[in-house]
Amino acid sequence: MLRVAVLISGRGSNLQSLIDACRQEGFPARIVGVISNRADAGGLQRAADAGIETAVISHRNYADRAAFDAALDAKIRGFDAELVCLAGFMRILTAGFVEDWRDRLINIHPSLLPAYKGLDTQQRALDDGVRISGCTVHFVRPDMDTGPVIIQAAVPVLDNDDAASLTARILAQEHIIYPMAVKLIAEKRVRVQENRAMVDMPPGPEKALISPSTGL
Ligand code: 4DW
Ligand code: GAR
């Protein structure tokens, strides 16, 4: 069983999807600890409800980012974690931390990276008029929202979408692909080659997502 630590800052719906996946018989990973930088993060209750150890490490209690990251690192190592999952974790990690956890640190992001890095991704996609959006699980590199892509899900953008409806459609896919990524890593089917994550998985029947649907 791969030992996973999850870092959160908020509501923790992606944490919940990982908790639920780990409950499935035969799932090859377990969550050994959840850390939040905010004491009021809703995800802490989800972890506690699942009997998972939690910790709050407030960035406000540290003089600088390096000191905060050192405290995170010590707690993660205390959990004996082998993989760190960022799940709505909102503090930029230092290059030192990211390199220490290179290829053992992953993030979920609500866009088809490298498009729409940063915040407010869905509104920006709507403003640009794109017809396909989605989400990405990737290995973390020091530059924000970069790193080898493990898995992505694409969703259509509909004419009547607003940011809330598009966000919900993407979030539903986040909850599918984040546990899939953890499973693939736990099964050692993912290897990083330069900037690509190669995934040992036979191709499925999907040919393309076309949006708007051709209706054919
Ligand atoms: C991310 C990127 C920037 C901020 C917050 C989140 C995306 C995921 C992520 C979290 N930590 C990371 C990443 C990443 O992609 N790469 C690295 N670390 N190295 C952001 O600008 N956060 C600011 C604080 C926001 C807040 O506290 O609400 C900040 O100053 O850190
Ligand atoms: C998720 O949509 C996640 O993709 C996004 O924050 C949300 C957290 O929700 N992450 C980022 O934007 C990272 N740049 P959750 O707390 O319910 O999992």
Short mmCIF file of C-alpha atoms and ligand atoms in Angstrom, two decimals:
data_model
loop_
_atom_site.label_atom_id
_atom_site.label_comp_id
_atom_site.label_asym_id
_atom_site.label_seq_id
_atom_site.Cartn_x
_atom_site.Cartn_y
_atom_site.Cartn_z
CA MET A 1 0.00 0.00 0.00
CA LEU A 2 1.37 3.35 -1.05
CA ARG A 3 1.40 5.79 1.89
CA VAL A 4 -0.13 9.11 0.83
CA ALA A 5 -0.20 12.50 2.56
CA VAL A 6 -2.79 15.04 1.36
CA LEU A 7 -2.28 18.80 1.71
CA ILE A 8 -5.39 21.00 1.70
CA SER A 9 -6.47 24.57 2.37
CA GLY A 10 -10.24 24.40 2.01
CA ARG A 11 -13.37 22.37 1.49
CA GLY A 12 -11.59 19.16 0.55
CA SER A 13 -13.89 17.63 -2.04
CA ASN A 14 -10.87 16.18 -3.84
CA LEU A 15 -9.61 14.85 -0.51
CA GLN A 16 -13.01 13.20 -0.11
CA SER A 17 -12.70 11.53 -3.52
CA LEU A 18 -9.33 10.11 -2.44
CA ILE A 19 -10.74 8.95 0.91
CA ASP A 20 -13.62 7.22 -0.90
CA ALA A 21 -11.27 5.56 -3.39
CA CYS A 22 -9.00 4.29 -0.61
CA ARG A 23 -12.04 2.66 1.00
CA GLN A 24 -12.53 0.46 -2.09
CA GLU A 25 -11.25 -3.06 -1.66
CA GLY A 26 -7.99 -3.57 -3.51
CA PHE A 27 -7.18 0.14 -3.89
CA PRO A 28 -3.37 0.20 -3.70
CA ALA A 29 -2.93 3.34 -1.56
CA ARG A 30 -3.91 4.67 1.87
CA ILE A 31 -4.03 8.19 3.25
CA VAL A 32 -1.73 8.33 6.27
CA GLY A 33 -2.21 12.01 7.07
CA VAL A 34 -3.89 15.26 6.05
CA ILE A 35 -2.27 18.64 6.58
CA SER A 36 -4.01 22.01 6.24
CA ASN A 37 -2.43 25.43 6.41
CA ARG A 38 -5.79 26.76 7.60
CA ALA A 39 -7.48 25.69 10.82
CA ASP A 40 -10.93 26.35 9.30
CA ALA A 41 -10.51 24.07 6.27
CA GLY A 42 -13.61 21.92 5.84
CA GLY A 43 -11.46 19.04 4.64
CA LEU A 44 -10.10 18.55 8.17
CA GLN A 45 -13.51 17.29 9.30
CA ARG A 46 -13.71 14.93 6.33
CA ALA A 47 -10.35 13.44 7.32
CA ALA A 48 -11.32 13.17 10.99
CA ASP A 49 -14.61 11.48 10.01
CA ALA A 50 -12.57 8.92 8.08
CA GLY A 51 -10.28 8.31 11.07
CA ILE A 52 -7.28 9.88 9.35
CA GLU A 53 -4.65 11.77 11.33
CA THR A 54 -4.76 15.54 10.72
CA ALA A 55 -2.44 18.46 11.35
CA VAL A 56 -2.79 22.22 10.99
CA ILE A 57 0.41 24.01 10.08
CA SER A 58 -0.42 27.68 9.68
CA HIS A 59 1.90 29.58 7.35
CA ARG A 60 1.34 32.60 9.61
CA ASN A 61 3.38 30.99 12.36
CA TYR A 62 6.54 30.88 10.26
CA ALA A 63 8.97 33.66 9.45
CA ASP A 64 9.33 32.72 5.80
CA ARG A 65 8.31 30.17 3.20
CA ALA A 66 11.38 28.00 3.77
CA ALA A 67 10.53 27.63 7.47
CA PHE A 68 6.89 26.81 6.69
CA ASP A 69 7.93 24.23 4.11
CA ALA A 70 10.42 22.69 6.56
CA ALA A 71 7.57 22.20 9.05
CA LEU A 72 5.41 20.62 6.33
CA ASP A 73 8.29 18.36 5.32
CA ALA A 74 8.87 17.21 8.91
CA LYS A 75 5.18 16.39 9.38
CA ILE A 76 4.96 14.52 6.06
CA ARG A 77 8.05 12.50 6.95
CA GLY A 78 6.52 11.85 10.37
CA PHE A 79 3.58 10.25 8.57
CA ASP A 80 6.13 8.15 6.65
CA ALA A 81 4.40 9.24 3.44
CA GLU A 82 5.73 8.20 0.06
CA LEU A 83 3.52 10.43 -2.10
CA VAL A 84 2.21 13.94 -1.42
CA CYS A 85 -1.05 15.05 -3.04
CA LEU A 86 -1.94 18.73 -3.19
CA ALA A 87 -5.74 18.97 -3.12
CA GLY A 88 -6.74 22.61 -3.21
CA PHE A 89 -3.60 23.51 -1.26
CA MET A 90 -3.11 27.23 -1.79
CA ARG A 91 0.44 28.03 -0.64
CA ILE A 92 3.27 28.17 -3.15
CA LEU A 93 5.94 25.66 -2.15
CA THR A 94 9.62 26.58 -2.33
CA ALA A 95 11.87 25.09 -4.99
CA GLY A 96 13.76 23.29 -2.21
CA PHE A 97 10.65 21.48 -1.00
CA VAL A 98 9.50 20.68 -4.53
CA GLU A 99 12.89 19.25 -5.48
CA ASP A 100 13.08 17.19 -2.27
CA TRP A 101 9.77 15.59 -3.30
CA ARG A 102 10.48 15.49 -7.03
CA ASP A 103 8.24 12.97 -8.81
CA ARG A 104 6.56 12.18 -5.46
CA LEU A 105 4.47 15.38 -5.33
CA ILE A 106 1.32 15.79 -7.44
CA ASN A 107 -1.36 18.43 -7.88
CA ILE A 108 -4.83 18.69 -9.39
CA HIS A 109 -5.70 21.78 -11.40
CA PRO A 110 -9.03 22.81 -12.96
CA SER A 111 -7.87 23.38 -16.55
CA LEU A 112 -6.22 21.51 -19.39
CA LEU A 113 -2.68 22.63 -18.55
CA PRO A 114 -0.62 24.33 -19.85
CA ALA A 115 -3.68 26.44 -20.68
CA TYR A 116 -5.11 28.54 -17.83
CA LYS A 117 -2.50 28.32 -15.13
CA GLY A 118 -3.28 30.16 -11.92
CA LEU A 119 -6.65 31.15 -10.51
CA ASP A 120 -10.11 31.85 -11.95
CA THR A 121 -9.45 29.33 -14.72
CA GLN A 122 -13.07 28.64 -15.66
CA GLN A 123 -14.12 32.30 -16.04
CA ARG A 124 -11.04 32.95 -18.17
CA ALA A 125 -11.90 29.94 -20.37
CA LEU A 126 -15.46 31.27 -20.79
CA ASP A 127 -14.15 34.75 -21.60
CA ASP A 128 -11.93 33.26 -24.30
CA GLY A 129 -14.84 31.32 -25.79
CA VAL A 130 -13.13 27.91 -25.79
CA ARG A 131 -15.40 24.92 -26.43
CA ILE A 132 -13.45 22.36 -24.40
CA SER A 133 -12.11 22.66 -20.86
CA GLY A 134 -11.11 20.14 -18.22
CA CYS A 135 -8.71 19.24 -15.45
CA THR A 136 -5.18 17.95 -15.02
CA VAL A 137 -3.22 15.88 -12.51
CA HIS A 138 0.50 16.61 -12.79
CA PHE A 139 3.79 16.19 -10.99
CA VAL A 140 4.75 19.49 -9.35
CA ARG A 141 7.77 21.51 -10.45
CA PRO A 142 8.93 24.75 -8.84
CA ASP A 143 7.19 26.98 -11.41
CA MET A 144 3.47 27.28 -10.64
CA ASP A 145 1.21 24.83 -12.46
CA THR A 146 3.99 23.20 -14.44
CA GLY A 147 5.29 19.65 -14.47
CA PRO A 148 4.73 16.34 -16.27
CA VAL A 149 1.03 15.64 -16.91
CA ILE A 150 -0.17 12.28 -15.59
CA ILE A 151 -3.82 12.38 -16.61
CA GLN A 152 -6.36 14.88 -17.95
CA ALA A 153 -10.13 14.88 -18.43
CA ALA A 154 -11.78 17.08 -21.05
CA VAL A 155 -15.31 18.41 -20.72
CA PRO A 156 -17.45 20.41 -23.16
CA VAL A 157 -18.15 24.09 -22.56
CA LEU A 158 -21.86 24.67 -23.21
CA ASP A 159 -23.46 27.83 -24.55
CA ASN A 160 -25.45 28.40 -21.38
CA ASP A 161 -22.50 27.80 -19.02
CA ASP A 162 -21.43 30.28 -16.39
CA ALA A 163 -18.36 29.87 -14.21
CA ALA A 164 -20.35 27.93 -11.60
CA SER A 165 -21.79 25.37 -14.01
CA LEU A 166 -18.47 24.85 -15.80
CA THR A 167 -16.66 24.55 -12.45
CA ALA A 168 -19.11 21.86 -11.34
CA ARG A 169 -18.69 19.89 -14.58
CA ILE A 170 -14.90 20.00 -14.23
CA LEU A 171 -14.97 19.19 -10.49
CA ALA A 172 -16.95 15.99 -11.16
CA GLN A 173 -14.08 14.88 -13.43
CA GLU A 174 -11.44 15.95 -10.89
CA HIS A 175 -13.01 13.51 -8.48
CA ILE A 176 -12.55 10.72 -11.03
CA ILE A 177 -9.05 11.41 -12.30
CA TYR A 178 -7.28 12.23 -9.00
CA PRO A 179 -7.90 8.76 -7.53
CA MET A 180 -6.99 7.26 -10.92
CA ALA A 181 -3.65 9.07 -10.88
CA VAL A 182 -2.88 7.87 -7.35
CA LYS A 183 -3.78 4.31 -8.35
CA LEU A 184 -1.54 4.45 -11.44
CA ILE A 185 1.38 5.74 -9.34
CA ALA A 186 0.80 3.16 -6.59
CA GLU A 187 0.83 0.43 -9.23
CA LYS A 188 4.12 1.85 -10.55
CA ARG A 189 2.64 2.44 -13.98
CA VAL A 190 3.91 6.02 -14.19
CA ARG A 191 7.47 6.98 -15.03
CA VAL A 192 8.81 10.43 -15.74
CA GLN A 193 10.90 10.94 -18.84
CA GLU A 194 12.07 14.54 -19.18
CA ASN A 195 8.86 16.60 -19.20
CA ARG A 196 6.53 13.70 -19.97
CA ALA A 197 4.87 11.27 -17.59
CA MET A 198 4.63 7.95 -19.41
CA VAL A 199 1.67 5.85 -18.24
CA ASP A 200 1.60 2.11 -18.74
CA MET A 201 -2.07 1.76 -19.67
CA PRO A 202 -3.53 0.27 -22.86
CA PRO A 203 -5.38 2.81 -25.03
CA GLY A 204 -9.17 2.87 -24.61
CA PRO A 205 -11.85 3.20 -27.26
CA GLU A 206 -12.14 7.00 -26.99
CA LYS A 207 -11.38 8.78 -30.25
CA ALA A 208 -12.17 12.39 -29.37
CA LEU A 209 -14.39 14.72 -27.41
CA ILE A 210 -16.04 17.04 -29.96
CA SER A 211 -17.75 20.17 -28.64
CA PRO A 212 -20.34 21.18 -29.65
CA SER A 213 -21.42 17.64 -30.33
CA THR A 214 -21.81 16.95 -34.03
CA GLY A 215 -25.05 15.16 -33.14
CA LEU A 216 -23.99 12.31 -35.41
C1 4DW B 1 -1.14 27.18 -6.74
C2 4DW B 1 -0.30 28.14 -7.29
C3 4DW B 1 -0.16 29.38 -6.69
C4 4DW B 1 -0.79 29.69 -5.50
C5 4DW B 1 -1.61 28.72 -4.94
C6 4DW B 1 -1.77 27.48 -5.56
C7 4DW B 1 -1.34 25.88 -7.47
C8 4DW B 1 -0.90 24.58 -6.79
C9 4DW B 1 0.33 24.72 -5.97
C10 4DW B 1 0.30 24.91 -4.60
N1 4DW B 1 1.56 25.05 -4.16
C11 4DW B 1 2.41 24.99 -5.19
C12 4DW B 1 1.69 24.79 -6.36
C13 4DW B 1 2.42 24.74 -7.58
O1 4DW B 1 1.88 24.56 -8.67
N2 4DW B 1 3.78 24.87 -7.52
C14 4DW B 1 4.41 25.07 -6.38
N3 4DW B 1 3.75 25.10 -5.18
N4 4DW B 1 5.74 25.23 -6.35
C15 4DW B 1 -0.56 31.04 -4.82
O2 4DW B 1 -0.18 32.01 -5.47
N5 4DW B 1 -0.72 31.12 -3.47
C16 4DW B 1 -0.52 32.30 -2.67
C17 4DW B 1 -1.36 32.31 -1.43
C18 4DW B 1 -2.70 32.19 -1.46
C19 4DW B 1 -3.47 32.02 -0.19
O3 4DW B 1 -2.86 31.79 0.90
O4 4DW B 1 -4.71 32.04 -0.24
C20 4DW B 1 0.88 32.32 -2.08
O5 4DW B 1 1.37 33.42 -1.79
O6 4DW B 1 1.46 31.23 -1.86
C1 GAR B 2 -10.26 22.19 -6.97
O1 GAR B 2 -11.10 22.59 -8.04
C2 GAR B 2 -8.82 22.15 -7.44
O2 GAR B 2 -8.68 21.70 -8.77
C3 GAR B 2 -8.42 23.59 -7.31
O3 GAR B 2 -9.00 24.02 -6.12
C4 GAR B 2 -10.19 23.28 -5.90
C5 GAR B 2 -10.14 22.67 -4.52
O4 GAR B 2 -11.38 22.13 -4.17
N1 GAR B 2 -7.00 23.74 -7.29
C6 GAR B 2 -6.36 24.77 -7.83
O5 GAR B 2 -6.93 25.69 -8.37
C7 GAR B 2 -4.87 24.68 -7.77
N2 GAR B 2 -4.28 25.75 -8.52
P1 GAR B 2 -11.51 21.07 -3.01
O6 GAR B 2 -10.94 21.72 -1.75
O7 GAR B 2 -12.98 20.83 -2.89
O8 GAR B 2 -10.75 19.85 -3.41
#
